[in-house]
mmCIF file of C-alpha atoms in Angstrom:
data_model
loop_
_atom_site.group_PDB
_atom_site.id
_atom_site.type_symbol
_atom_site.label_atom_id
_atom_site.label_comp_id
_atom_site.label_asym_id
_atom_site.label_seq_id
_atom_site.Cartn_x
_atom_site.Cartn_y
_atom_site.Cartn_z
ATOM 1 C CA MET A 1 -30.894 55.280 149.629
ATOM 2 C CA ASP A 2 -33.721 56.994 151.674
ATOM 3 C CA ALA A 3 -37.362 55.479 151.790
ATOM 4 C CA LEU A 4 -38.435 58.203 149.520
ATOM 5 C CA PHE A 5 -35.820 57.649 146.905
ATOM 6 C CA PHE A 6 -36.549 53.849 146.997
ATOM 7 C CA SER A 7 -40.506 54.192 146.925
ATOM 8 C CA ASN A 8 -40.142 56.529 143.848
ATOM 9 C CA ILE A 9 -38.128 53.693 142.037
ATOM 10 C CA VAL A 10 -40.529 50.975 142.975
ATOM 11 C CA LEU A 11 -43.695 52.939 141.852
ATOM 12 C CA ASP A 12 -42.145 54.151 138.785
ATOM 13 C CA PHE A 13 -41.168 50.453 137.828
ATOM 14 C CA VAL A 14 -44.601 49.133 138.701
ATOM 15 C CA PHE A 15 -46.278 51.490 136.479
ATOM 16 C CA TYR A 16 -43.723 51.837 133.600
ATOM 17 C CA TYR A 17 -42.689 48.448 133.171
ATOM 18 C CA PRO A 18 -46.077 47.085 131.743
ATOM 19 C CA LEU A 19 -46.321 50.102 129.522
ATOM 20 C CA PHE A 20 -42.733 49.550 128.232
ATOM 21 C CA MET A 21 -43.582 45.926 127.606
ATOM 22 C CA ALA A 22 -46.894 46.841 125.782
ATOM 23 C CA TYR A 23 -45.091 49.371 123.350
ATOM 24 C CA LEU A 24 -42.085 46.765 122.799
ATOM 25 C CA TRP A 25 -44.845 44.084 121.757
ATOM 26 C CA ILE A 26 -46.610 46.624 119.683
ATOM 27 C CA MET A 27 -43.392 47.562 117.837
ATOM 28 C CA GLY A 28 -42.147 44.106 117.540
ATOM 29 C CA GLY A 29 -45.467 42.822 116.322
ATOM 30 C CA VAL A 30 -45.604 45.643 113.346
ATOM 31 C CA TYR A 31 -41.768 44.983 112.592
ATOM 32 C CA TYR A 32 -42.412 41.069 112.283
ATOM 33 C CA TYR A 33 -45.607 41.699 110.110
ATOM 34 C CA TRP A 34 -43.775 44.281 107.814
ATOM 35 C CA HIS A 35 -40.671 42.233 107.158
ATOM 36 C CA TRP A 36 -42.245 38.760 106.898
ATOM 37 C CA GLU A 37 -46.008 38.147 107.399
ATOM 38 C CA ARG A 38 -47.245 40.794 104.824
ATOM 39 C CA ARG A 39 -45.130 38.937 102.189
ATOM 40 C CA ASP A 40 -47.033 35.675 102.796
ATOM 41 C CA GLU A 41 -49.842 35.670 100.340
ATOM 42 C CA GLY A 42 -51.376 32.419 101.789
ATOM 43 C CA SER A 43 -54.402 32.200 104.351
ATOM 44 C CA PRO A 44 -55.398 29.635 107.023
ATOM 45 C CA ASP A 45 -57.973 28.580 104.501
ATOM 46 C CA GLU A 46 -55.631 27.175 102.016
ATOM 47 C CA SER A 47 -52.449 24.966 102.136
ATOM 48 C CA PRO A 48 -49.235 26.384 101.046
ATOM 49 C CA GLU A 49 -47.243 24.675 98.319
ATOM 50 C CA LEU A 50 -44.239 22.340 99.617
ATOM 51 C CA ARG A 51 -41.469 21.006 97.656
ATOM 52 C CA GLU A 52 -42.034 17.750 99.525
ATOM 53 C CA TYR A 53 -44.728 16.441 101.901
ATOM 54 C CA PRO A 54 -42.817 14.059 104.568
ATOM 55 C CA PHE A 55 -45.127 11.815 106.545
ATOM 56 C CA VAL A 56 -46.341 13.224 109.889
ATOM 57 C CA SER A 57 -47.794 11.888 113.204
ATOM 58 C CA ILE A 58 -50.525 13.808 114.951
ATOM 59 C CA LEU A 59 -50.268 13.176 118.593
ATOM 60 C CA ILE A 60 -53.327 13.578 120.816
ATOM 61 C CA PRO A 61 -52.861 12.853 124.375
ATOM 62 C CA CYS A 62 -56.191 12.490 126.272
ATOM 63 C CA TYR A 63 -57.354 12.465 129.953
ATOM 64 C CA ASN A 64 -60.838 12.486 130.652
ATOM 65 C CA GLU A 65 -61.985 13.913 127.175
ATOM 66 C CA GLU A 66 -65.146 11.855 126.780
ATOM 67 C CA ASP A 67 -66.846 15.337 125.977
ATOM 68 C CA THR A 68 -64.679 16.523 123.318
ATOM 69 C CA VAL A 69 -62.511 13.720 121.996
ATOM 70 C CA ARG A 70 -64.775 12.926 119.028
ATOM 71 C CA ASP A 71 -64.533 16.348 117.511
ATOM 72 C CA THR A 72 -60.785 16.478 118.286
ATOM 73 C CA VAL A 73 -60.246 13.198 116.347
ATOM 74 C CA ALA A 74 -62.545 14.044 113.353
ATOM 75 C CA TRP A 75 -60.621 17.587 112.817
ATOM 76 C CA ALA A 76 -57.266 15.835 113.327
ATOM 77 C CA CYS A 77 -58.376 13.093 110.708
ATOM 78 C CA ALA A 78 -59.702 15.875 108.300
ATOM 79 C CA GLN A 79 -56.235 17.316 107.610
ATOM 80 C CA ARG A 80 -55.597 18.741 104.105
ATOM 81 C CA TYR A 81 -52.179 16.941 104.173
ATOM 82 C CA PRO A 82 -51.217 14.029 101.928
ATOM 83 C CA ASP A 83 -49.483 11.579 104.357
ATOM 84 C CA TYR A 84 -50.164 11.530 108.040
ATOM 85 C CA GLU A 85 -51.232 9.345 110.769
ATOM 86 C CA VAL A 86 -53.333 10.134 114.196
ATOM 87 C CA ILE A 87 -52.166 8.517 117.340
ATOM 88 C CA ALA A 88 -54.633 9.173 120.584
ATOM 89 C CA ILE A 89 -52.929 8.284 123.799
ATOM 90 C CA ASN A 90 -55.401 7.257 126.355
ATOM 91 C CA ASP A 91 -53.742 8.169 129.803
ATOM 92 C CA GLY A 92 -55.675 6.176 132.259
ATOM 93 C CA SER A 93 -58.705 8.059 131.845
ATOM 94 C CA PRO A 94 -61.634 6.828 134.162
ATOM 95 C CA ASP A 95 -64.419 8.019 132.092
ATOM 96 C CA ARG A 96 -65.343 6.751 128.651
ATOM 97 C CA THR A 97 -62.404 8.171 126.757
ATOM 98 C CA GLY A 98 -61.104 4.901 125.933
ATOM 99 C CA GLU A 99 -64.257 3.260 124.944
ATOM 100 C CA ILE A 100 -64.938 6.238 122.573
ATOM 101 C CA LEU A 101 -61.288 6.148 121.062
ATOM 102 C CA GLU A 102 -61.900 2.320 120.082
ATOM 103 C CA GLU A 103 -65.146 3.310 118.603
ATOM 104 C CA LEU A 104 -63.521 5.960 116.393
ATOM 105 C CA ARG A 105 -60.624 3.901 115.294
ATOM 106 C CA SER A 106 -63.413 1.852 113.037
ATOM 107 C CA ARG A 107 -64.651 5.188 111.801
ATOM 108 C CA PHE A 108 -61.001 6.697 110.689
ATOM 109 C CA PRO A 109 -58.527 4.540 109.119
ATOM 110 C CA ARG A 110 -55.824 6.706 109.948
ATOM 111 C CA LEU A 111 -56.159 6.701 113.780
ATOM 112 C CA ARG A 112 -54.265 4.567 116.288
ATOM 113 C CA VAL A 113 -55.015 4.363 119.684
ATOM 114 C CA ILE A 114 -52.603 3.761 122.729
ATOM 115 C CA HIS A 115 -53.862 2.977 126.320
ATOM 116 C CA HIS A 116 -52.015 3.455 129.494
ATOM 117 C CA ASP A 117 -53.140 1.596 132.412
ATOM 118 C CA SER A 118 -52.828 4.701 134.818
ATOM 119 C CA ASN A 119 -52.548 8.261 134.799
ATOM 120 C CA GLN A 120 -48.921 8.950 133.762
ATOM 121 C CA GLY A 121 -49.201 12.695 132.711
ATOM 122 C CA LYS A 122 -49.399 14.462 129.490
ATOM 123 C CA ALA A 123 -45.567 14.283 129.179
ATOM 124 C CA MET A 124 -45.552 10.737 129.402
ATOM 125 C CA GLY A 125 -48.319 10.471 127.152
ATOM 126 C CA LEU A 126 -46.616 12.499 124.262
ATOM 127 C CA ARG A 127 -43.277 10.572 124.966
ATOM 128 C CA THR A 128 -45.306 7.137 124.412
ATOM 129 C CA GLY A 129 -46.994 8.590 121.355
ATOM 130 C CA ALA A 130 -43.752 9.879 120.010
ATOM 131 C CA MET A 131 -41.840 6.391 120.379
ATOM 132 C CA ALA A 132 -44.875 4.818 118.639
ATOM 133 C CA ALA A 133 -44.851 7.285 115.761
ATOM 134 C CA ARG A 134 -43.876 6.478 112.414
ATOM 135 C CA GLY A 135 -43.065 9.906 111.301
ATOM 136 C CA GLU A 136 -39.980 12.036 111.947
ATOM 137 C CA TYR A 137 -42.264 15.228 112.366
ATOM 138 C CA LEU A 138 -44.842 15.352 115.157
ATOM 139 C CA VAL A 139 -47.736 17.670 115.558
ATOM 140 C CA CYS A 140 -49.076 17.452 119.061
ATOM 141 C CA VAL A 141 -52.480 18.935 120.148
ATOM 142 C CA ASP A 142 -54.556 18.684 123.069
ATOM 143 C CA GLY A 143 -57.557 16.332 123.399
ATOM 144 C CA ASP A 144 -60.102 19.154 123.454
ATOM 145 C CA SER A 145 -58.707 21.168 120.641
ATOM 146 C CA LEU A 146 -59.795 21.419 116.850
ATOM 147 C CA LEU A 147 -56.814 21.436 114.408
ATOM 148 C CA ALA A 148 -57.871 23.547 111.562
ATOM 149 C CA PRO A 149 -57.647 21.575 108.134
ATOM 150 C CA HIS A 150 -54.460 23.460 106.680
ATOM 151 C CA SER A 151 -52.536 23.715 109.845
ATOM 152 C CA THR A 152 -50.189 20.707 109.307
ATOM 153 C CA SER A 153 -49.228 22.021 106.058
ATOM 154 C CA TRP A 154 -48.414 25.626 107.492
ATOM 155 C CA ILE A 155 -46.452 23.755 110.350
ATOM 156 C CA MET A 156 -44.415 21.506 107.929
ATOM 157 C CA ARG A 157 -43.411 24.424 105.741
ATOM 158 C CA HIS A 158 -41.009 25.490 108.212
ATOM 159 C CA PHE A 159 -39.495 21.891 108.635
ATOM 160 C CA VAL A 160 -39.127 21.418 104.846
ATOM 161 C CA GLU A 161 -37.386 25.069 104.478
ATOM 162 C CA GLY A 162 -35.369 24.812 107.618
ATOM 163 C CA PRO A 163 -33.075 22.051 108.689
ATOM 164 C CA ARG A 164 -32.377 23.645 112.134
ATOM 165 C CA VAL A 165 -35.982 24.202 112.965
ATOM 166 C CA GLY A 166 -36.919 22.052 116.001
ATOM 167 C CA ALA A 167 -40.308 23.260 116.865
ATOM 168 C CA VAL A 168 -43.104 25.299 115.289
ATOM 169 C CA THR A 169 -46.016 26.954 117.482
ATOM 170 C CA GLY A 170 -49.032 27.519 116.112
ATOM 171 C CA ASN A 171 -52.011 29.963 116.648
ATOM 172 C CA PRO A 172 -54.467 29.084 119.132
ATOM 173 C CA ARG A 173 -57.817 30.759 118.916
ATOM 174 C CA ILE A 174 -60.456 30.621 121.752
ATOM 175 C CA ARG A 175 -63.773 28.859 120.947
ATOM 176 C CA ASN A 176 -65.648 29.534 124.109
ATOM 177 C CA ARG A 177 -66.765 33.286 124.785
ATOM 178 C CA SER A 178 -70.039 33.038 126.678
ATOM 179 C CA THR A 179 -68.726 35.044 129.714
ATOM 180 C CA LEU A 180 -66.331 38.213 130.021
ATOM 181 C CA LEU A 181 -63.530 36.119 131.057
ATOM 182 C CA GLY A 182 -63.869 34.261 127.689
ATOM 183 C CA ARG A 183 -64.237 37.330 125.514
ATOM 184 C CA LEU A 184 -61.104 38.943 127.333
ATOM 185 C CA GLN A 185 -59.114 35.721 126.410
ATOM 186 C CA VAL A 186 -60.174 36.072 122.729
ATOM 187 C CA GLY A 187 -58.459 39.691 122.939
ATOM 188 C CA GLU A 188 -55.520 38.380 125.055
ATOM 189 C CA PHE A 189 -54.773 35.631 122.634
ATOM 190 C CA SER A 190 -54.632 37.988 119.677
ATOM 191 C CA ALA A 191 -53.393 41.276 121.103
ATOM 192 C CA ILE A 192 -51.040 39.792 123.931
ATOM 193 C CA VAL A 193 -50.012 36.272 122.927
ATOM 194 C CA GLY A 194 -49.772 36.628 119.241
ATOM 195 C CA LEU A 195 -47.639 39.975 119.462
ATOM 196 C CA ILE A 196 -45.376 38.541 122.212
ATOM 197 C CA LYS A 197 -44.584 35.575 120.070
ATOM 198 C CA ARG A 198 -43.770 37.834 116.931
ATOM 199 C CA THR A 199 -41.552 39.943 119.176
ATOM 200 C CA GLN A 200 -39.692 37.296 120.660
ATOM 201 C CA ARG A 201 -38.903 35.783 117.270
ATOM 202 C CA ILE A 202 -37.401 39.023 116.307
ATOM 203 C CA TYR A 203 -34.812 38.889 119.237
ATOM 204 C CA GLY A 204 -33.937 35.420 119.074
ATOM 205 C CA ARG A 205 -36.090 33.041 121.184
ATOM 206 C CA VAL A 206 -39.508 32.459 122.164
ATOM 207 C CA PHE A 207 -40.791 31.929 125.783
ATOM 208 C CA THR A 208 -42.866 28.806 125.131
ATOM 209 C CA VAL A 209 -44.559 26.896 122.122
ATOM 210 C CA SER A 210 -48.300 26.649 122.548
ATOM 211 C CA GLY A 211 -48.971 23.088 124.193
ATOM 212 C CA VAL A 212 -52.215 22.850 122.449
ATOM 213 C CA VAL A 213 -50.591 23.134 118.801
ATOM 214 C CA THR A 214 -47.106 22.517 118.363
ATOM 215 C CA GLY A 215 -45.087 20.807 115.734
ATOM 216 C CA ILE A 216 -41.749 19.113 116.643
ATOM 217 C CA ARG A 217 -39.043 17.355 114.806
ATOM 218 C CA ARG A 218 -38.368 13.970 116.293
ATOM 219 C CA SER A 219 -34.542 14.100 115.931
ATOM 220 C CA ALA A 220 -34.263 17.431 118.011
ATOM 221 C CA LEU A 221 -36.479 15.793 120.357
ATOM 222 C CA HIS A 222 -34.306 12.978 120.965
ATOM 223 C CA ARG A 223 -31.464 14.985 121.305
ATOM 224 C CA VAL A 224 -33.023 16.813 124.590
ATOM 225 C CA ASP A 225 -34.351 13.560 125.884
ATOM 226 C CA TYR A 226 -38.090 14.171 125.103
ATOM 227 C CA TRP A 227 -40.572 15.900 127.367
ATOM 228 C CA SER A 228 -39.635 15.947 130.926
ATOM 229 C CA THR A 229 -41.974 14.190 133.076
ATOM 230 C CA ASP A 230 -41.665 16.156 136.248
ATOM 231 C CA MET A 231 -42.504 19.544 135.056
ATOM 232 C CA VAL A 232 -45.992 20.989 135.445
ATOM 233 C CA THR A 233 -45.771 22.754 131.918
ATOM 234 C CA GLU A 234 -44.239 20.334 129.448
ATOM 235 C CA ASP A 235 -44.547 23.058 126.555
ATOM 236 C CA ILE A 236 -42.581 25.597 128.229
ATOM 237 C CA ASP A 237 -39.656 23.198 129.121
ATOM 238 C CA ILE A 238 -39.378 21.573 125.744
ATOM 239 C CA SER A 239 -39.170 24.992 124.414
ATOM 240 C CA TRP A 240 -36.209 26.089 126.560
ATOM 241 C CA ALA A 241 -34.402 22.678 126.122
ATOM 242 C CA LEU A 242 -34.559 22.901 122.324
ATOM 243 C CA GLN A 243 -33.480 26.421 122.194
ATOM 244 C CA ARG A 244 -30.696 25.872 124.832
ATOM 245 C CA ASP A 245 -29.679 23.098 122.245
ATOM 246 C CA HIS A 246 -29.355 25.597 119.509
ATOM 247 C CA TRP A 247 -32.369 24.542 117.711
ATOM 248 C CA ASP A 248 -34.848 27.057 116.256
ATOM 249 C CA VAL A 249 -38.360 27.481 117.284
ATOM 250 C CA ARG A 250 -40.685 29.234 114.991
ATOM 251 C CA TYR A 251 -44.132 30.858 115.221
ATOM 252 C CA GLU A 252 -46.811 30.041 112.318
ATOM 253 C CA PRO A 253 -49.807 32.335 112.704
ATOM 254 C CA ASN A 254 -51.686 30.336 109.826
ATOM 255 C CA ALA A 255 -51.598 27.060 111.714
ATOM 256 C CA LEU A 256 -55.127 27.716 113.492
ATOM 257 C CA CYS A 257 -56.266 25.592 116.545
ATOM 258 C CA TRP A 258 -59.387 26.265 118.195
ATOM 259 C CA ILE A 259 -59.239 25.645 121.889
ATOM 260 C CA LEU A 260 -61.298 25.852 125.053
ATOM 261 C CA MET A 261 -60.188 28.027 128.024
ATOM 262 C CA PRO A 262 -61.465 28.534 131.476
ATOM 263 C CA GLU A 263 -64.582 31.052 132.095
ATOM 264 C CA THR A 264 -64.636 30.977 135.569
ATOM 265 C CA LEU A 265 -62.338 32.767 138.249
ATOM 266 C CA LYS A 266 -61.557 29.417 139.748
ATOM 267 C CA GLY A 267 -60.419 27.739 136.652
ATOM 268 C CA LEU A 268 -58.561 30.742 135.484
ATOM 269 C CA TRP A 269 -56.666 30.830 138.585
ATOM 270 C CA ARG A 270 -55.677 27.098 138.405
ATOM 271 C CA GLN A 271 -54.594 27.605 134.850
ATOM 272 C CA ARG A 272 -52.532 30.676 135.210
ATOM 273 C CA LEU A 273 -51.018 29.120 138.574
ATOM 274 C CA ARG A 274 -49.968 26.170 136.591
ATOM 275 C CA TRP A 275 -48.201 28.417 134.031
ATOM 276 C CA ALA A 276 -46.580 30.538 136.283
ATOM 277 C CA GLN A 277 -45.124 27.645 138.271
ATOM 278 C CA GLY A 278 -44.110 26.091 134.990
ATOM 279 C CA GLY A 279 -42.174 29.316 134.004
ATOM 280 C CA VAL A 280 -40.524 29.363 137.589
ATOM 281 C CA GLU A 281 -39.571 25.566 137.216
ATOM 282 C CA VAL A 282 -37.849 26.205 133.783
ATOM 283 C CA LEU A 283 -35.959 29.412 135.092
ATOM 284 C CA LEU A 284 -34.546 27.214 138.100
ATOM 285 C CA LYS A 285 -33.643 24.249 135.954
ATOM 286 C CA TYR A 286 -32.042 26.148 132.988
ATOM 287 C CA GLY A 287 -31.473 29.916 134.202
ATOM 288 C CA SER A 288 -27.843 29.582 135.089
ATOM 289 C CA SER A 289 -26.817 27.398 132.252
ATOM 290 C CA LEU A 290 -28.092 30.240 129.860
ATOM 291 C CA LEU A 291 -25.721 32.876 131.069
ATOM 292 C CA ARG A 292 -22.990 31.611 128.867
ATOM 293 C CA TRP A 293 -21.922 33.619 125.897
ATOM 294 C CA ARG A 294 -23.002 30.647 123.367
ATOM 295 C CA LYS A 295 -26.449 30.921 124.951
ATOM 296 C CA ARG A 296 -26.885 34.602 124.197
ATOM 297 C CA ARG A 297 -29.812 34.293 122.129
ATOM 298 C CA MET A 298 -31.872 33.117 124.985
ATOM 299 C CA TRP A 299 -30.920 36.091 127.034
ATOM 300 C CA GLY A 300 -33.639 38.295 125.881
ATOM 301 C CA VAL A 301 -36.326 35.953 126.828
ATOM 302 C CA LEU A 302 -34.419 35.221 130.300
ATOM 303 C CA LEU A 303 -34.376 38.938 130.867
ATOM 304 C CA GLU A 304 -37.824 39.269 130.211
ATOM 305 C CA HIS A 305 -39.061 36.370 132.330
ATOM 306 C CA VAL A 306 -36.849 37.482 135.505
ATOM 307 C CA THR A 307 -37.988 41.017 135.257
ATOM 308 C CA SER A 308 -41.746 40.020 134.934
ATOM 309 C CA ILE A 309 -41.334 37.896 138.228
ATOM 310 C CA PHE A 310 -39.623 40.904 139.867
ATOM 311 C CA TRP A 311 -42.715 43.026 138.814
ATOM 312 C CA ALA A 312 -45.136 40.746 140.289
ATOM 313 C CA TYR A 313 -43.378 40.890 143.766
ATOM 314 C CA MET A 314 -43.034 44.943 143.490
ATOM 315 C CA MET A 315 -46.605 45.337 142.476
ATOM 316 C CA THR A 316 -47.548 43.099 145.473
ATOM 317 C CA LEU A 317 -45.473 45.317 147.625
ATOM 318 C CA THR A 318 -46.985 48.193 146.561
ATOM 319 C CA ILE A 319 -50.501 46.704 147.126
ATOM 320 C CA LEU A 320 -49.485 45.763 150.637
ATOM 321 C CA LEU A 321 -48.003 49.290 151.589
ATOM 322 C CA TRP A 322 -51.340 50.854 150.369
ATOM 323 C CA PHE A 323 -53.067 48.485 152.789
ATOM 324 C CA LEU A 324 -50.781 49.113 155.756
ATOM 325 C CA GLY A 325 -51.262 52.931 154.939
ATOM 326 C CA LEU A 326 -55.062 52.369 155.643
ATOM 327 C CA ALA A 327 -54.412 51.095 159.131
ATOM 328 C CA PHE A 328 -51.316 52.698 160.271
ATOM 329 C CA PRO A 329 -49.383 56.100 159.723
ATOM 330 C CA MET A 330 -46.735 55.531 157.192
ATOM 331 C CA PRO A 331 -43.412 57.186 156.404
ATOM 332 C CA GLU A 332 -43.633 59.957 153.494
ATOM 333 C CA GLY A 333 -41.377 57.465 151.462
ATOM 334 C CA LEU A 334 -43.555 54.564 151.968
ATOM 335 C CA GLN A 335 -47.123 55.992 151.320
ATOM 336 C CA VAL A 336 -49.115 54.626 148.393
ATOM 337 C CA ARG A 337 -52.081 57.107 148.445
ATOM 338 C CA THR A 338 -54.175 55.208 146.264
ATOM 339 C CA LEU A 339 -54.756 52.159 143.917
ATOM 340 C CA LEU A 340 -57.427 53.681 141.838
ATOM 341 C CA PRO A 341 -56.719 54.537 138.355
ATOM 342 C CA GLU A 342 -55.954 58.514 137.933
ATOM 343 C CA TRP A 343 -54.178 59.867 134.891
ATOM 344 C CA TYR A 344 -52.107 56.790 134.381
ATOM 345 C CA GLY A 345 -55.396 54.637 134.464
ATOM 346 C CA VAL A 346 -56.224 56.539 131.100
ATOM 347 C CA ILE A 347 -52.783 55.808 129.680
ATOM 348 C CA LEU A 348 -52.815 52.095 130.563
ATOM 349 C CA GLY A 349 -56.522 51.891 129.114
ATOM 350 C CA PHE A 350 -55.490 53.547 125.997
ATOM 351 C CA THR A 351 -52.242 51.605 125.540
ATOM 352 C CA CYS A 352 -54.377 48.305 126.278
ATOM 353 C CA LEU A 353 -56.787 49.321 123.199
ATOM 354 C CA LEU A 354 -54.184 50.629 121.067
ATOM 355 C CA GLN A 355 -52.279 47.036 121.439
ATOM 356 C CA PHE A 356 -55.492 45.448 120.640
ATOM 357 C CA ALA A 357 -56.026 47.543 117.616
ATOM 358 C CA VAL A 358 -52.638 46.812 116.149
ATOM 359 C CA SER A 359 -53.243 43.092 116.640
ATOM 360 C CA LEU A 360 -56.607 43.404 114.889
ATOM 361 C CA MET A 361 -54.603 44.737 111.946
ATOM 362 C CA ILE A 362 -52.299 41.985 111.726
ATOM 363 C CA ASP A 363 -54.459 39.150 113.175
ATOM 364 C CA GLY A 364 -57.595 40.061 111.319
ATOM 365 C CA ARG A 365 -56.818 37.815 108.434
ATOM 366 C CA TYR A 366 -56.826 34.751 110.655
ATOM 367 C CA GLU A 367 -60.180 34.984 112.544
ATOM 368 C CA LYS A 368 -63.145 36.992 111.240
ATOM 369 C CA GLY A 369 -65.492 38.793 113.733
ATOM 370 C CA VAL A 370 -62.681 39.329 116.367
ATOM 371 C CA ALA A 371 -63.056 43.012 116.440
ATOM 372 C CA ARG A 372 -66.406 42.891 118.212
ATOM 373 C CA HIS A 373 -64.574 41.993 121.302
ATOM 374 C CA TYR A 374 -62.411 45.004 121.001
ATOM 375 C CA TYR A 375 -64.195 47.417 123.622
ATOM 376 C CA TRP A 376 -63.966 44.378 126.291
ATOM 377 C CA MET A 377 -60.116 44.786 126.244
ATOM 378 C CA ILE A 378 -60.443 47.720 128.564
ATOM 379 C CA TRP A 379 -60.824 45.446 131.569
ATOM 380 C CA TYR A 380 -57.830 43.410 130.620
ATOM 381 C CA PRO A 381 -55.429 45.044 132.911
ATOM 382 C CA ILE A 382 -57.703 44.844 136.041
ATOM 383 C CA PHE A 383 -58.570 41.171 135.421
ATOM 384 C CA PHE A 384 -55.374 39.562 134.144
ATOM 385 C CA TRP A 385 -52.490 41.551 135.350
ATOM 386 C CA LEU A 386 -53.971 41.207 138.996
ATOM 387 C CA ILE A 387 -54.236 37.420 138.513
ATOM 388 C CA ASN A 388 -51.062 37.067 136.741
ATOM 389 C CA MET A 389 -49.323 38.798 139.434
ATOM 390 C CA ALA A 390 -50.896 37.112 142.100
ATOM 391 C CA THR A 391 -50.334 33.628 140.635
ATOM 392 C CA THR A 392 -46.635 34.648 140.046
ATOM 393 C CA VAL A 393 -46.127 35.356 143.695
ATOM 394 C CA VAL A 394 -47.744 32.078 144.782
ATOM 395 C CA ALA A 395 -45.985 29.756 141.997
ATOM 396 C CA PHE A 396 -42.309 31.093 142.872
ATOM 397 C CA PRO A 397 -42.207 29.396 146.458
ATOM 398 C CA LYS A 398 -44.227 26.600 145.180
ATOM 399 C CA ALA A 399 -41.803 25.867 142.397
ATOM 400 C CA LEU A 400 -38.833 26.269 144.894
ATOM 401 C CA LEU A 401 -40.424 24.082 147.527
ATOM 402 C CA LYS A 402 -41.606 21.161 144.713
ATOM 403 C CA ARG A 403 -39.584 18.025 145.305
ATOM 404 C CA ARG A 404 -37.635 17.260 142.468
ATOM 405 C CA GLY A 405 -38.463 14.162 140.192
ATOM 406 C CA THR A 406 -42.130 14.210 141.241
ATOM 407 C CA ARG A 407 -44.424 13.097 138.165
ATOM 408 C CA ALA A 408 -46.599 15.845 137.039
ATOM 409 C CA VAL A 409 -49.877 13.984 136.289
ATOM 410 C CA TRP A 410 -53.140 15.242 134.742
ATOM 411 C CA THR A 411 -56.000 17.280 136.419
ATOM 412 C CA SER A 412 -59.165 17.570 134.426
ATOM 413 C CA PRO A 413 -59.196 21.481 133.533
ATOM 414 C CA ASP A 414 -62.155 24.065 133.515
ATOM 415 C CA ARG A 415 -63.067 23.967 129.766
ATOM 416 C CA GLY A 416 -65.403 26.832 129.796
ATOM 417 C CA LEU A 417 -69.091 27.248 129.723
ATOM 418 C CA ARG A 418 -70.130 26.991 126.087
ATOM 419 C CA ALA A 419 -68.134 26.361 122.978
ATOM 420 C CA GLU A 420 -68.532 28.280 119.847
ATOM 421 C CA PRO A 421 -66.388 26.829 116.962
ATOM 422 C CA ALA A 422 -65.886 29.566 114.282
ATOM 423 C CA VAL A 423 -65.414 27.120 111.368
ATOM 424 C CA GLU A 424 -66.326 23.501 110.583
ATOM 425 C CA ALA A 425 -64.055 20.470 109.709
#
């Protein structure tokens, strides 16, 4: 294989793979909507009718949440669901989180509070909450998230109807939109995340539940030995563990949860690096065991994940060759003449806007006003493809070199500059 042939393969893959995935997600999202979603007459503003209402335990692991935990608990305690409790786990927060939770306990009769003496990590906080819970069904939300009033009912619909449903991932929506990064993430969670989850549901399995809003069946959780305390992303790990044990993981777009996201490059980098490392860790932990025929429903997610890692390295190689070409004469087959968008930049931009337009048609029923962020999405490939590429390249060796058994503990995240809840509890 000569250098020119190799170069053409690499450059074609780097360019066409994102396009292929974008159109796959568009078609998958449309297919999911047409066959299932459009027939659902409900909305996030009302609860579905269930044939039964099992007791539910809402778990809120907290670490340094003094600025947000009051709203989080208030929204959790305002669920339009008849029978539930709220358990807040203060994981050794050095700020006033524990004190505030004790104050809230007197205001909200449904609230129970558990305190850890030291920082044990989110997975351990969830484990503690699950052990203390009185319900067979758990709804897990982050300490800075606002669970929409009817979300518990929408999540429980899947558990009541499906005995093999192990987890249900909700629909996170961005609260803070004061910067370009914030606005881009509004589009990302509807145009990218929502379509991906719909498409993955079609070919069998989802890559991950959303850690900020997830319902889990406790008996399924017990079979896979709960959340792993040494994984940097407990949500990705528990998703693969449950599906590897043949439990179904579903997506419920009506189960809204308003979340805070980073609005600085530093905060975004740290978040996406953690996500990328978590993806590599589950690949190393479960990948080889999923190659058996009995695990074939995970093959789609496995192939997609491995290919995305390969793409990140090939894209990095392309950029490196371009830089080398600026300083040294390169063989014809290794020349990358420019990284600036040309005709294919127009195609990428068009595809990005098309993807967001399709998601608007599907997701418009769940969040009003999201269309005003439409034209910001033209910048999405520049910001997020590059940062996702870079974090994947850094995360892979980081995950390989990580010492096994090291507990993953909390770090306080970047929660953005200004929160703008779209609704009230």
